[in-house]
Structures are given as structure tokens and as C-alpha cells.
Amino acid sequence: MNQFSQRIVYIIVALLPSLAFSQTDSLRSIAIDSLQEKKDSAKFFSSSSLGSLLRASTTVSSQGFLWKDYRHIGNFLEETPGFFLYDLGSAGQPHLISLNAMDATTIGFFFDGRPMNEPLTGQYDIHLFPTEMLERIEYIQSPRSFLAGMNANAAAINIISKSYDAKRPYTRIFYSEGAYEEGLFDGVFAQNILRNMNLNFGVQRRSTDGRFENTFDDEWNVRSKLRWNVSEKLNLQISQLYTKQKTGLFHGINPDVSEDIFDPNFAIVVDNVARQNILRWDWTLNGEGFFFDDSLSMTSFVLYTSSMQREFSVQNIALQKIKNDYRSAWSGVFLRQQLHYGNVSFDVGTNAEKRFANISDTLRTMEENYFSIFANATFLFSENIHAHIFGKDENYLQRNRLSSGVQINFYTHQRDELFLGYQRKSYQFPTLLQFINGNMPDGAYDILNAGFCTSSLRKFSAGFSFKYIMYFWSNQKLYENFSPNIFVHYRMGKFWAQSSAQMGGEYLLQKAKISGATELQFRDNYFNNNLELQFGLKSKYFLFENFYVPPFPGVAQWIIDEQYQNGTVDFLFFAHIGDAIVHFAWENLFDTQYYIVPFYPMPDRNLRIGVTWEFLN
């Protein structure tokens, strides 16, 4: 099939209407409709985690992960309209997520409410979180996202860890392998050690030899969590994450000296020596209590501490090995109180954090304190109209900044929603690395976010939203951007599909970036419900004009003044047999040669197989 025909196939698949996928509670449960699940979730989740994909906020549940193809949490986020994954084409490379062309430093990642972005670079490596530990992903869009933590101007991603109630030992494994010795293993064990206390433990290993020279990756993650239901009014949990990673940073393929950048036999990497070693610890103590007569007035707190060491090793012109250590640490407390008075609810809180960074034990050492207070008032004028007024005061790097915003939601029969929100002067504080290097940006965002969602139970849902983003530098408008998103879900019997498209202008070049994704799936039971099968296609399509890639660790800054478009199609197959789900992925069916970041070739045609298996349950 020639290149033109392939692009026609990609475009047709990417424009197909789509359906909400079914989800399961466990390996033994039957599929339930995702729209119904979102409706039922209102009984448990807070208002900040409700909604569909394009509403002001949403929840992505792990109940659907069993029937999805994934390697890391970025694969879940990239299916949400507006998100784009800067995929470097090889496991372990420092991929990054952007949202409506806003870079990774404007997206706050949180784990059970505590910040995960390390202070030196202001970013979080999506590879470092073990996928089998997460229960759900709470995604809060702007304008309210900045309330969640520092520099969460574009969005706040809160990863909620799994909790178990296992009177008997519970064990589960996830295993997947593919080309170039790529493997992913995750094992989980959980059991109640007392009637009101549970302990779970997990180990994840990810590794690959890599398709090109110096693209190896070897990661270990060890985690544990102790949950204690002290009483009906108080719950405590302590969790620990340990991550160790060794990765070869090949910095892409050099197109000037390579005969073929996609062929490992003829592709010459930019760097065949550079290495990155990461050692990271995260400790978290969470508490939730109900100390007032109102059962909806919850008090919560988070105590946390993290440390991270990133070691880069390279060679100089004289072939001498040079090492640079980048160390960072951060510890803090987050307090939050919810109060309700009639048709008005209040959410107030504070966050205090101590941040430290050091480069190679030199004088380039920095310690800073961050402090913020925030408040959100929600007015329920009726079942159909909700309004939010919120603000936040922050103090960091001897700067005191006040941000504010408003959001209005209109509902029709609890199926349609129109929302409109505005964020005024949410500040983007510099990272410690920027401060150490003498770069002290004084930036702030004004963001207008609006959208509409509609759905008919069990069959159809669709939505459209857009963001109008203005960035100010020292109170002068530097640039502005308009970014629309659209999605369609459709279901008919045992067949469903989902499709989304987005456009985001790159800030520096003011040029368009368009991307889309579509998934078509069919699921049914056979042999008296003893065998459940799901199979289908997954497609991605993207187009860039004036290709710009922002710099981030391990990736050079590239600007290509031309139009570039491409896409790919994958075949997915799942079989639910007994207590196991066998998954099979035939990636890149047409063996398309493409890249998302120049010049990091994406994987060629690849077969990947794996299994998710519960036992001793």
C-alpha cells in the first residue's frame, strides 16, 4: 500500500464516529456501560471529579484498563481530548504530555493529593508511576485546576491509588512483552492484617534492549500502602514509592549522517554514550475525617516527602566521562476543609512546602519555601445551574501572587451540560533549574474554557470545547492561542467506538497542530459465557505545520519549517478466560515510518502479547 493510500485509511478511520467503551469491576464481572458508571459515581466522588471527557473535570477509572492497551499512564491521558503525548518511540525515554499546546510544566501531577512534579525541572516523568497501582485518574481542567497545586495552570492530574479489602490473600500479575526484548511485569499482593487494616505490596519491572543503539531501559518500582480505618469518622493511609531507572539517552537519530533514520542497521544515533540513572523515593501520609455534624463536611490532610537523584553521564571531546548529578527534594503539608450551608458549599485549604535543588554538589544549590491558601465557593442555584467562584494566594521566590476565577455549569436532565469558566492571572513560577541558570520568567495565564456535552443513556454522547489562552510576560501579552477539542461516542449493541480530535497552536511559532484518535471495538460472550472476546482497531492521526518541539530532559529543541502529517493503525485483541485476560496487540499494521518528535522514529510493525491474571483470590 503506497503512502497516499495509507493516509486515506488513517483519515477515514480517524473521522469515524465513536462509542463509549464498556468497563468491568473485576476480571469476573460483566461489562457495564461507562455512561451509567459516570452517573452512579456522583454518589461517591466529589464534585471536582465528575463529568465526561470534555466537561470541566472527569474521572478515568481503572475498571476499563483491563480492556485497554497501555504501557504507562500517558497512554490513558492521550485518549482524553486536548492531551498530546510527545512520544520518543522507545520505552523508558522521557516522554512528556502537553495539553492544548501548554507544556508539561503547566500540568500538575498529584498522587493521592500530593504533588509529584519535582522542583528542579517542574515536570513529572509519566514512566515512573506503576500503572497497576492506580485506581482512577481525576482530571481537573482549567480554570479550577490551579487550586490543586503550584503551576497546575493547564490541568491537575490526580492519580488515586488502589485500596483493597481482602479478607483472604489477593494476588494479581500483569505481564506484557514485545519486540527488542521489551517486557513489563507487575505483581500485586494484598491482605487485611486486621479487620480494619489492609496492607498491599507491589513490584514492577520494565526493560528493553532498544531498537537503536543506546536506547536500552531498565526500571524497577517497589511500592506499598497501609490503610487503617480508625473509625467511621477517620481513615488513615501511608504509602511508599521507590523507583530506580537506568536509560540510554540516544538524543534521536542524526538525519545528516544516517542512510535511513528508520533502519537500525543504517541509523546513526546522535549520542551513543549518554546515560541517565534515576533514584526516587516518595512517602505519603493521608488522612480523611468527618468531625462535624454535616456528613458532607470532610476534613483532609496530606503529609509528604520526596527525594530524587538524576545522574547524567556523557563523554567530552577528549572521550572523558563526565557525570552531573541533579538532586531535588520536597516536603510539605496540604490541608483542606469542606463546609456546607444550605445551597452553598465551601472548599478552603492551604499548602506549605519546602523545596531543595542541587547540581553536582556545587555552589548551585537552592532552597525555597512555597506557601498558598485557596478557597472555592459553589452555589447551587437550582438542579440545573451551578456556579463556582474561587481564588488562590501564593508566595514563592519572594513573590506574592493572587489568582482568581469563575465557572458556571448549566445542566439539562442531567445528561447535557454547558460550562463556561475563566481563569485570571494564574501565575507560572520558574522552576529551580531556571532560577539557578538565571532565567526568572515572570509569566501568568488568562484562560477562557468553554464547552458543551450531550448524551443519551447507553447509546450516544458527544461534546465540544475550546480554550482561549493568553500568556502575559511582565504584564505584557506575549502570545495568545485558540485550541478547540471535539469528541463523539456511540454504542450499538456489542459494538462501540470513540473518537476525538484536537487542535492546538504552538506558542512560539503560532502554527497549527492537529491530532485525532479513533477506537472501534466489539465484545461478546461465547461458549455459555465461559469465553469473553474483544477485538478492534485503534488509529491515530496528526498534522503539524512548522514543527516545534519544546526542550525537555534528553530531547533537543527542534524547529522544522514545513507541513508534516502521518498516522498509524493498531489491531487489538482481548480474551477473558477464567481468572485471566489475555491481550494481544499488532501495532502499526501498515509498518508506517513516522515520528512524533524529530527525529525519534516510532516503533515499526510489532507484535505484543501479555496477560492479566488474578489468583489466590
Coordinates of C-alpha atoms in Angstrom, one line a residue:
M1 CA 0.0 0.0 0.0
N2 CA 1.5 3.3 -1.0
Q3 CA 1.9 6.3 1.3
F4 CA -1.1 8.2 -0.2
S5 CA -3.4 5.2 0.3
Q6 CA -2.2 4.8 3.9
R7 CA -3.1 8.4 4.7
I8 CA -6.5 8.0 3.2
V9 CA -7.1 5.0 5.5
Y10 CA -5.9 6.9 8.6
I11 CA -8.2 9.9 7.8
I12 CA -11.2 7.7 7.2
V13 CA -10.7 5.8 10.5
A14 CA -9.9 8.9 12.5
L15 CA -13.2 10.6 11.3
L16 CA -15.4 7.6 12.2
P17 CA -18.0 8.3 14.9
S18 CA -17.3 6.7 18.3
L19 CA -18.7 4.8 21.2
A20 CA -18.2 4.8 25.0
F21 CA -16.3 1.6 25.8
S22 CA -17.6 -0.9 28.4
Q23 CA -15.9 -1.3 31.7
T24 CA -15.6 -4.0 34.3
D25 CA -15.4 -4.0 38.1
S26 CA -13.0 -7.0 38.1
L27 CA -12.0 -9.9 35.9
R28 CA -15.1 -11.9 36.9
S29 CA -17.6 -9.1 36.4
I30 CA -19.6 -8.4 33.2
A31 CA -19.3 -5.2 31.3
I32 CA -21.2 -2.2 32.4
D33 CA -22.0 1.0 30.5
S34 CA -19.5 3.7 31.1
L35 CA -22.1 6.5 30.9
Q36 CA -24.1 4.8 33.6
E37 CA -21.0 4.4 35.7
K38 CA -20.3 8.1 35.5
K39 CA -23.8 8.8 36.6
D40 CA -23.5 6.5 39.6
S41 CA -20.1 7.9 40.6
A42 CA -21.9 11.1 41.7
K43 CA -22.9 9.3 44.8
F44 CA -19.3 8.8 45.9
F45 CA -16.9 11.2 44.2
S46 CA -16.6 14.8 45.0
S47 CA -17.9 17.4 42.5
S48 CA -14.3 18.0 41.3
S49 CA -14.2 14.5 39.8
L50 CA -17.5 14.4 37.9
G51 CA -18.2 14.8 34.2
S52 CA -17.5 13.3 30.9
L53 CA -14.3 13.7 28.8
L54 CA -14.8 17.3 27.9
R55 CA -16.5 18.6 30.9
A56 CA -14.8 20.8 33.4
S57 CA -13.4 17.7 35.1
T58 CA -13.6 14.0 34.8
T59 CA -12.6 10.6 36.3
V60 CA -10.9 7.9 34.3
S61 CA -11.5 4.6 36.1
S62 CA -9.1 1.6 36.2
Q63 CA -12.2 -0.6 35.7
G64 CA -11.7 -0.1 32.0
F65 CA -7.9 -0.6 32.0
L66 CA -8.3 -4.4 31.7
W67 CA -9.6 -4.0 28.2
K68 CA -7.1 -1.3 27.1
D69 CA -3.6 -1.5 25.6
Y70 CA -1.1 0.6 27.6
R71 CA 2.5 0.9 28.7
H72 CA 2.3 3.9 31.1
I73 CA -0.2 6.4 32.4
G74 CA 0.4 8.7 29.4
N75 CA -1.5 6.2 27.3
F76 CA -4.6 6.8 29.3
L77 CA -4.2 10.6 29.2
E78 CA -3.6 10.8 25.5
E79 CA -7.1 9.4 24.9
T80 CA -8.6 12.4 26.6
P81 CA -9.3 15.3 24.2
G82 CA -6.8 18.1 24.4
F83 CA -3.8 16.0 25.6
F84 CA -0.9 15.2 23.3
L85 CA 1.9 12.7 24.0
Y86 CA 5.4 13.7 22.9
D87 CA 6.3 10.0 22.3
L88 CA 10.0 9.4 21.7
G89 CA 9.3 5.9 20.2
S90 CA 11.2 3.8 22.7
A91 CA 10.3 2.5 26.2
G92 CA 11.9 4.5 29.0
Q93 CA 12.7 7.6 27.1
P94 CA 11.5 10.8 28.8
H95 CA 8.1 11.2 27.1
L96 CA 6.1 14.3 28.0
I97 CA 2.4 15.2 28.0
S98 CA 1.1 18.6 26.8
L99 CA -2.5 20.0 26.9
N100 CA -3.8 22.3 24.3
A101 CA -0.2 23.2 23.4
M102 CA 0.6 24.1 27.0
D103 CA 3.8 22.3 28.0
A104 CA 4.4 19.8 30.8
T105 CA 5.4 22.4 33.4
T106 CA 1.9 23.8 33.4
I107 CA 0.3 20.4 34.2
G108 CA 0.4 19.4 37.9
F109 CA 0.7 15.7 38.6
F110 CA -0.5 14.5 42.0
F111 CA -0.6 11.2 43.8
D112 CA -3.4 10.8 46.3
G113 CA -3.4 14.6 46.5
R114 CA 0.3 15.2 47.0
P115 CA 2.5 16.9 44.3
M116 CA 4.7 14.7 42.1
N117 CA 6.4 17.3 39.8
E118 CA 9.9 17.6 41.1
P119 CA 11.0 21.2 41.7
L120 CA 14.2 21.2 39.6
T121 CA 12.5 20.8 36.2
G122 CA 8.9 21.3 37.3
Q123 CA 7.9 18.1 35.5
Y124 CA 6.9 14.5 36.2
D125 CA 8.1 11.6 34.1
I126 CA 5.0 9.6 33.3
H127 CA 7.0 6.3 33.1
L128 CA 7.8 6.4 36.8
F129 CA 4.3 5.6 38.2
P130 CA 3.3 2.0 38.3
T131 CA 0.2 1.5 36.2
E132 CA -1.2 -1.4 38.3
M133 CA -1.2 0.8 41.4
L134 CA -3.7 3.3 40.1
E135 CA -7.4 3.1 40.8
R136 CA -8.6 6.1 38.9
I137 CA -7.3 9.3 37.4
E138 CA -9.1 12.5 38.4
Y139 CA -8.5 15.1 35.7
I140 CA -9.4 18.7 36.6
Q141 CA -9.3 21.2 33.8
S142 CA -8.6 24.9 34.0
P143 CA -9.9 27.3 35.2
R144 CA -10.1 25.5 38.6
S145 CA -7.0 23.3 38.1
F146 CA -4.6 25.9 39.7
L147 CA -6.3 25.4 43.0
A148 CA -4.8 21.9 43.2
G149 CA -1.2 23.0 43.5
M150 CA 1.7 25.1 42.2
N151 CA 1.9 25.7 38.4
A152 CA -1.2 23.5 37.7
N153 CA -2.4 26.1 35.3
A154 CA -3.4 23.9 32.3
A155 CA -4.7 20.9 34.3
A156 CA -4.4 18.9 37.5
I157 CA -3.9 15.1 37.2
N158 CA -4.6 13.4 40.5
I159 CA -3.7 9.7 40.5
I160 CA -5.7 7.8 43.1
S161 CA -4.0 4.6 44.3
K162 CA -5.9 1.3 44.7
S163 CA -7.3 0.3 48.1
Y164 CA -8.2 -3.3 48.9
D165 CA -10.5 -5.1 51.3
A166 CA -9.0 -8.6 51.1
K167 CA -10.0 -10.9 53.9
R168 CA -8.1 -13.6 52.1
P169 CA -4.8 -13.2 50.3
Y170 CA -5.3 -11.4 46.9
T171 CA -2.7 -11.7 44.2
R172 CA -2.6 -10.3 40.7
I173 CA 0.0 -10.2 37.9
F174 CA 0.3 -8.2 34.7
Y175 CA 2.8 -9.2 32.1
S176 CA 3.5 -7.9 28.6
E177 CA 6.3 -8.4 26.1
G178 CA 7.2 -7.2 22.6
A179 CA 10.0 -6.6 20.2
Y180 CA 13.5 -5.7 21.1
E181 CA 13.2 -7.6 24.4
E182 CA 10.7 -5.2 25.7
G183 CA 9.0 -6.5 28.8
L184 CA 6.7 -5.2 31.5
F185 CA 5.9 -7.2 34.7
D186 CA 3.8 -6.1 37.7
G187 CA 2.8 -8.2 40.7
V188 CA 0.4 -7.2 43.5
F189 CA -0.3 -8.8 46.8
A190 CA -2.9 -7.5 49.3
Q191 CA -4.5 -8.8 52.5
N192 CA -6.2 -7.5 55.6
I193 CA -3.9 -7.8 58.6
L194 CA -6.6 -6.6 61.0
R195 CA -10.4 -6.3 60.4
N196 CA -10.0 -2.6 59.7
M197 CA -6.5 -2.5 58.4
N198 CA -5.1 -3.6 54.9
L199 CA -1.6 -3.9 53.6
N200 CA -0.8 -4.1 49.9
F201 CA 2.5 -4.5 48.2
G202 CA 3.6 -4.4 44.6
V203 CA 6.7 -4.7 42.3
Q204 CA 7.0 -3.5 38.7
R205 CA 9.8 -4.2 36.3
R206 CA 10.1 -2.6 32.8
S207 CA 13.0 -3.3 30.5
T208 CA 14.1 -3.2 26.8
D209 CA 17.3 -3.6 24.8
G210 CA 16.0 -0.9 22.4
R211 CA 15.6 -0.7 18.7
F212 CA 18.6 1.6 18.2
E213 CA 22.0 1.9 19.8
N214 CA 21.9 3.4 23.3
T215 CA 18.1 3.0 23.7
F216 CA 18.1 0.5 26.5
D217 CA 15.9 0.9 29.6
D218 CA 15.8 -0.9 32.9
E219 CA 13.3 0.2 35.6
W220 CA 12.3 -1.2 39.0
N221 CA 9.5 0.1 41.1
V222 CA 8.6 -1.1 44.6
R223 CA 5.6 0.2 46.4
S224 CA 3.5 -0.5 49.5
K225 CA 0.4 1.0 51.1
L226 CA -1.1 0.5 54.6
R227 CA -4.7 1.7 55.0
W228 CA -6.3 1.9 58.5
N229 CA -10.0 2.6 59.0
V230 CA -9.5 4.1 62.5
S231 CA -13.3 4.7 63.0
E232 CA -16.3 5.5 61.0
K233 CA -15.1 9.1 61.0
L234 CA -11.4 8.8 60.4
N235 CA -9.4 7.0 57.7
L236 CA -5.6 7.0 57.5
Q237 CA -3.2 5.6 54.9
I238 CA 0.6 5.6 54.4
S239 CA 2.2 4.8 51.1
Q240 CA 5.7 4.5 49.7
L241 CA 7.0 4.5 46.2
Y242 CA 10.6 3.6 45.3
T243 CA 11.8 3.9 41.7
K244 CA 15.2 3.0 40.1
Q245 CA 15.8 3.6 36.4
K246 CA 18.7 3.2 34.0
T247 CA 18.2 4.6 30.5
G248 CA 20.3 5.2 27.5
L249 CA 19.7 8.7 26.1
F250 CA 20.4 8.5 22.4
H251 CA 19.0 12.0 21.7
G252 CA 17.4 10.8 18.5
I253 CA 18.7 9.9 15.0
N254 CA 21.1 12.1 13.2
P255 CA 19.5 12.7 9.7
D256 CA 22.6 14.2 8.2
V257 CA 24.8 11.1 8.5
S258 CA 22.1 8.3 8.5
E259 CA 21.3 6.5 5.3
D260 CA 17.9 5.6 6.7
I261 CA 16.7 7.0 10.1
F262 CA 14.1 4.2 10.5
D263 CA 16.5 1.2 9.9
P264 CA 18.6 0.2 12.9
N265 CA 21.3 -1.0 10.5
F266 CA 21.8 2.4 8.9
A267 CA 20.5 4.9 11.5
I268 CA 23.2 6.7 13.4
V269 CA 22.2 8.0 16.9
V270 CA 23.1 11.5 18.0
D271 CA 24.7 10.2 21.2
N272 CA 25.8 6.6 21.8
V273 CA 27.2 7.2 25.3
A274 CA 24.8 9.4 27.3
R275 CA 23.1 7.6 30.2
Q276 CA 20.6 8.6 32.8
N277 CA 20.2 7.0 36.2
I278 CA 17.2 7.9 38.4
L279 CA 16.7 7.1 42.0
R280 CA 13.5 8.4 43.6
W281 CA 11.6 7.9 46.9
D282 CA 8.1 9.2 47.7
W283 CA 6.4 8.9 51.1
T284 CA 2.9 10.0 51.8
L285 CA 0.6 10.1 54.8
N286 CA -3.1 10.8 54.0
G287 CA -6.0 11.3 56.4
E288 CA -9.7 11.9 55.9
G289 CA -12.1 12.6 58.6
F290 CA -15.7 13.8 59.3
F291 CA -15.6 15.8 62.5
F292 CA -18.8 17.9 62.0
D293 CA -22.4 17.0 62.2
D294 CA -22.7 17.5 58.5
S295 CA -21.7 14.2 56.9
L296 CA -20.6 16.0 53.8
S297 CA -18.1 18.3 55.6
M298 CA -14.9 16.4 55.1
T299 CA -11.5 17.3 56.6
S300 CA -8.5 16.0 54.8
F301 CA -4.7 16.3 55.1
V302 CA -1.6 15.1 53.3
L303 CA 1.9 15.0 54.7
Y304 CA 4.5 14.1 52.1
T305 CA 8.3 14.0 51.4
S306 CA 10.1 13.1 48.2
S307 CA 13.7 12.9 47.1
M308 CA 15.1 12.4 43.6
Q309 CA 18.6 12.0 42.2
R310 CA 19.1 12.1 38.4
E311 CA 22.6 11.3 37.2
F312 CA 23.7 12.1 33.7
S313 CA 26.9 10.7 32.3
V314 CA 28.3 11.8 28.9
Q315 CA 31.7 12.0 27.1
N316 CA 33.5 15.2 26.2
I317 CA 35.6 15.8 23.1
A318 CA 38.6 14.0 24.7
L319 CA 36.4 10.9 25.3
Q320 CA 36.5 11.5 29.0
K321 CA 33.4 10.5 31.0
I322 CA 31.6 13.4 32.7
K323 CA 29.0 13.0 35.4
N324 CA 26.4 15.5 36.5
D325 CA 24.2 14.9 39.5
Y326 CA 20.8 16.7 39.7
R327 CA 19.3 16.3 43.2
S328 CA 16.0 17.6 44.3
A329 CA 13.8 17.1 47.4
W330 CA 10.5 18.5 48.6
S331 CA 8.4 18.0 51.7
G332 CA 5.1 19.6 52.7
V333 CA 1.7 19.5 54.1
F334 CA -1.7 20.0 52.4
L335 CA -4.8 20.8 54.5
R336 CA -8.4 21.0 53.1
Q337 CA -11.8 21.6 54.7
Q338 CA -15.2 21.2 53.0
L339 CA -18.2 23.0 54.5
H340 CA -21.9 23.1 53.5
Y341 CA -24.5 25.7 54.3
G342 CA -27.8 25.2 52.6
N343 CA -27.3 25.5 48.9
V344 CA -23.7 26.8 49.2
S345 CA -20.6 24.7 49.8
F346 CA -17.1 26.0 50.6
D347 CA -13.8 24.4 50.0
V348 CA -10.8 26.0 51.7
G349 CA -7.3 24.9 52.2
T350 CA -3.6 25.6 52.4
N351 CA -0.4 24.1 51.1
A352 CA 3.1 24.7 52.6
E353 CA 6.2 23.1 51.0
K354 CA 10.0 23.2 51.4
R355 CA 11.8 22.7 48.1
F356 CA 15.5 22.0 47.5
A357 CA 17.7 21.5 44.4
N358 CA 21.4 21.0 43.8
I359 CA 23.5 20.4 40.7
S360 CA 26.7 18.3 41.1
D361 CA 27.3 19.3 44.7
T362 CA 28.5 22.8 43.6
L363 CA 27.5 26.2 44.8
R364 CA 24.5 26.0 42.5
T365 CA 22.3 25.0 45.4
M366 CA 18.9 26.4 46.2
E367 CA 16.3 26.1 49.0
E368 CA 12.9 27.8 48.8
N369 CA 9.6 27.7 50.6
Y370 CA 6.2 27.7 49.0
F371 CA 3.0 28.7 50.7
S372 CA -0.5 29.1 49.4
I373 CA -4.1 29.4 50.6
F374 CA -7.1 28.9 48.4
A375 CA -10.9 29.0 48.6
N376 CA -13.8 27.8 46.4
A377 CA -17.4 28.6 46.8
T378 CA -20.1 26.6 45.0
F379 CA -23.6 28.0 44.6
L380 CA -26.4 25.6 43.7
F381 CA -29.0 28.0 42.3
S382 CA -31.0 25.0 41.1
E383 CA -30.6 21.5 39.9
N384 CA -29.7 23.0 36.5
I385 CA -27.4 25.9 37.4
H386 CA -24.2 25.7 39.4
A387 CA -21.7 28.5 39.9
H388 CA -18.2 28.5 41.3
I389 CA -16.1 31.4 42.5
F390 CA -12.6 30.7 43.6
G391 CA -9.2 32.3 44.3
K392 CA -5.7 31.5 45.5
D393 CA -2.9 33.4 47.0
E394 CA 0.7 32.1 46.6
N395 CA 4.1 33.1 47.9
Y396 CA 7.2 31.8 46.3
L397 CA 10.7 33.1 45.4
Q398 CA 9.8 36.3 47.3
R399 CA 6.9 36.8 45.0
N400 CA 3.3 37.0 46.2
R401 CA 0.7 36.3 43.5
L402 CA -3.1 36.3 43.6
S403 CA -5.1 34.3 41.1
S404 CA -8.9 34.1 40.7
G405 CA -11.6 32.6 38.5
V406 CA -15.2 31.8 38.0
Q407 CA -17.1 28.9 36.4
I408 CA -20.8 28.3 35.6
N409 CA -22.4 24.9 34.7
F410 CA -25.8 24.5 33.1
Y411 CA -27.4 21.1 33.2
T412 CA -30.4 19.7 31.2
H413 CA -32.0 16.5 32.6
Q414 CA -28.5 15.6 34.0
R415 CA -27.4 14.5 30.5
D416 CA -26.5 17.7 28.8
E417 CA -24.0 20.2 30.2
L418 CA -22.8 23.6 29.1
F419 CA -19.9 25.0 31.0
L420 CA -18.1 28.3 30.9
G421 CA -15.0 29.2 33.0
Y422 CA -12.4 32.0 33.2
Q423 CA -9.1 32.0 35.0
R424 CA -7.5 35.3 35.7
K425 CA -3.7 35.6 36.2
S426 CA -2.8 32.1 37.3
Y427 CA 1.0 32.5 37.7
Q428 CA 3.7 30.3 36.3
F429 CA 6.5 30.3 38.8
P430 CA 10.0 29.5 37.5
T431 CA 11.5 26.1 38.2
L432 CA 14.5 25.8 40.4
L433 CA 16.6 25.0 37.4
Q434 CA 15.5 28.2 35.7
F435 CA 16.4 30.1 38.8
I436 CA 19.8 28.5 39.1
N437 CA 20.5 29.3 35.5
G438 CA 19.5 32.9 36.0
N439 CA 16.3 32.6 34.0
M440 CA 13.5 34.1 36.0
P441 CA 10.3 34.2 33.9
D442 CA 7.5 36.4 35.3
G443 CA 4.6 34.8 33.4
A444 CA 0.9 34.4 34.0
Y445 CA -2.1 32.9 32.2
D446 CA -5.6 34.1 31.4
I447 CA -7.6 31.1 30.2
L448 CA -11.2 31.0 29.0
N449 CA -12.5 27.5 28.9
A450 CA -16.0 26.6 27.5
G451 CA -17.7 23.6 26.2
F452 CA -20.9 21.6 25.7
C453 CA -21.6 17.9 26.3
T454 CA -24.7 15.8 25.4
S455 CA -25.5 12.2 25.9
S456 CA -28.3 9.7 25.6
L457 CA -28.0 6.9 28.1
R458 CA -26.2 3.8 26.7
K459 CA -26.0 4.9 23.1
F460 CA -24.6 8.3 22.2
S461 CA -22.6 11.1 23.7
A462 CA -20.7 14.0 22.2
G463 CA -19.0 17.2 23.1
F464 CA -17.1 20.2 22.0
S465 CA -14.9 22.6 24.0
F466 CA -12.3 25.2 23.4
K467 CA -9.7 27.1 25.3
Y468 CA -8.6 30.7 24.6
I469 CA -5.2 31.1 26.2
M470 CA -3.4 34.4 26.8
Y471 CA 0.1 34.4 28.2
F472 CA 1.5 37.5 29.9
W473 CA 5.1 38.3 30.5
S474 CA 5.8 41.1 33.0
N475 CA 2.1 42.2 32.5
Q476 CA 2.6 42.4 28.7
K477 CA 0.7 40.0 26.5
L478 CA 3.3 37.8 24.8
Y479 CA 1.0 35.5 22.8
E480 CA -2.5 34.0 22.6
N481 CA -3.8 30.7 21.4
F482 CA -7.2 29.2 20.5
S483 CA -7.5 25.4 21.0
P484 CA -10.7 23.5 20.2
N485 CA -11.4 19.9 21.0
I486 CA -14.2 17.6 19.9
F487 CA -15.3 14.0 20.7
V488 CA -18.0 11.6 19.8
H489 CA -19.1 8.3 21.5
Y490 CA -21.5 5.9 20.0
R491 CA -22.7 2.4 21.1
M492 CA -24.8 -0.1 19.2
G493 CA -25.3 -3.5 20.9
K494 CA -22.0 -5.1 21.4
F495 CA -20.1 -2.7 19.2
W496 CA -18.8 0.6 20.3
A497 CA -16.4 3.3 19.2
Q498 CA -14.9 6.5 20.4
S499 CA -13.2 9.3 18.5
S500 CA -11.6 12.6 19.4
A501 CA -9.8 15.4 17.6
Q502 CA -8.0 18.5 18.8
M503 CA -6.1 21.5 17.5
G504 CA -3.5 23.5 19.4
G505 CA -1.3 26.3 18.2
E506 CA 2.3 26.1 19.1
Y507 CA 3.1 29.2 21.1
L508 CA 6.4 30.3 19.7
L509 CA 5.6 29.8 16.1
Q510 CA 1.8 30.4 16.1
K511 CA 1.2 27.4 13.8
A512 CA -1.4 24.7 14.0
K513 CA -1.1 21.3 15.4
I514 CA -4.0 18.9 14.7
S515 CA -4.3 15.4 16.1
G516 CA -7.0 12.8 16.4
A517 CA -7.7 9.3 17.6
T518 CA -10.4 6.7 17.0
E519 CA -11.0 3.3 18.5
L520 CA -13.5 0.7 17.2
Q521 CA -14.2 -2.4 19.4
F522 CA -16.5 -5.3 19.5
R523 CA -17.1 -7.5 22.6
D524 CA -19.2 -10.6 23.1
N525 CA -19.5 -13.8 25.1
Y526 CA -19.2 -17.3 23.7
F527 CA -19.5 -21.0 24.9
N528 CA -22.2 -20.3 27.6
N529 CA -20.4 -17.1 28.8
N530 CA -17.2 -19.0 29.5
L531 CA -15.2 -17.0 26.9
E532 CA -15.4 -13.3 26.5
L533 CA -13.7 -11.8 23.5
Q534 CA -13.0 -8.2 22.5
F535 CA -11.2 -7.1 19.3
G536 CA -11.0 -4.0 17.2
L537 CA -8.8 -1.2 15.7
K538 CA -7.2 1.8 17.2
S539 CA -6.0 4.7 15.0
K540 CA -4.0 7.9 15.5
Y541 CA -3.6 10.8 13.1
F542 CA -1.7 14.1 13.4
L543 CA -0.6 17.0 11.3
F544 CA 1.9 19.7 12.2
E545 CA 2.7 23.0 10.4
N546 CA 6.0 24.5 11.4
F547 CA 7.0 21.5 13.6
Y548 CA 8.1 22.8 17.0
V549 CA 9.2 20.6 19.9
P550 CA 9.9 22.3 23.3
P551 CA 13.2 21.3 25.0
F552 CA 13.0 18.9 27.9
P553 CA 15.4 16.5 29.6
G554 CA 17.1 14.3 27.0
V555 CA 15.4 16.0 24.0
A556 CA 16.9 18.7 21.9
Q557 CA 14.8 21.6 20.6
W558 CA 13.7 21.2 17.0
I559 CA 12.0 23.5 14.6
I560 CA 11.0 22.3 11.1
D561 CA 9.5 24.8 8.8
E562 CA 7.3 22.6 6.8
Q563 CA 4.0 20.6 7.0
Y564 CA 4.2 17.1 8.4
Q565 CA 1.3 14.6 8.7
N566 CA 1.1 10.9 9.4
G567 CA -0.7 8.3 11.4
T568 CA -0.9 4.7 12.3
V569 CA -3.4 1.8 12.9
D570 CA -3.2 -0.9 15.6
F571 CA -5.2 -4.2 15.9
L572 CA -6.2 -5.1 19.5
F573 CA -7.5 -8.5 20.8
F574 CA -8.5 -9.5 24.3
A575 CA -9.8 -12.8 25.6
H576 CA -11.3 -13.3 29.1
I577 CA -10.7 -16.9 30.1
G578 CA -11.4 -17.9 33.8
D579 CA -9.5 -15.5 36.0
A580 CA -7.2 -14.1 33.3
I581 CA -7.4 -11.7 30.4
V582 CA -5.0 -12.4 27.6
H583 CA -4.2 -9.4 25.5
F584 CA -2.6 -9.2 22.0
A585 CA -1.6 -6.1 20.1
W586 CA -0.5 -5.9 16.5
E587 CA 1.0 -2.4 16.4
N588 CA 1.5 -0.3 13.3
L589 CA -0.3 -2.6 10.9
F590 CA 0.9 -0.9 7.8
D591 CA 4.5 -0.5 9.1
T592 CA 4.4 3.2 8.7
Q593 CA 7.6 5.1 9.1
Y594 CA 6.9 8.2 11.1
Y595 CA 7.9 10.2 14.1
I596 CA 6.1 12.5 16.5
V597 CA 9.3 14.2 17.8
P598 CA 12.1 14.8 15.3
F599 CA 14.0 12.6 14.9
Y600 CA 12.8 9.8 17.2
P601 CA 11.4 7.1 15.0
M602 CA 8.3 5.5 16.3
P603 CA 8.1 1.6 16.5
D604 CA 7.8 -0.4 13.4
R605 CA 5.3 -3.2 12.9
N606 CA 5.3 -5.0 16.2
L607 CA 3.5 -7.9 18.0
R608 CA 3.0 -7.5 21.7
I609 CA 1.3 -10.1 23.9
G610 CA 0.5 -10.3 27.6
V611 CA -1.8 -11.5 30.3
T612 CA -3.6 -10.1 33.4
W613 CA -4.3 -12.8 35.9
E614 CA -5.9 -12.9 39.3
F615 CA -5.2 -15.9 41.6
L616 CA -5.2 -16.8 45.3
N617 CA -8.3 -14.6 45.5

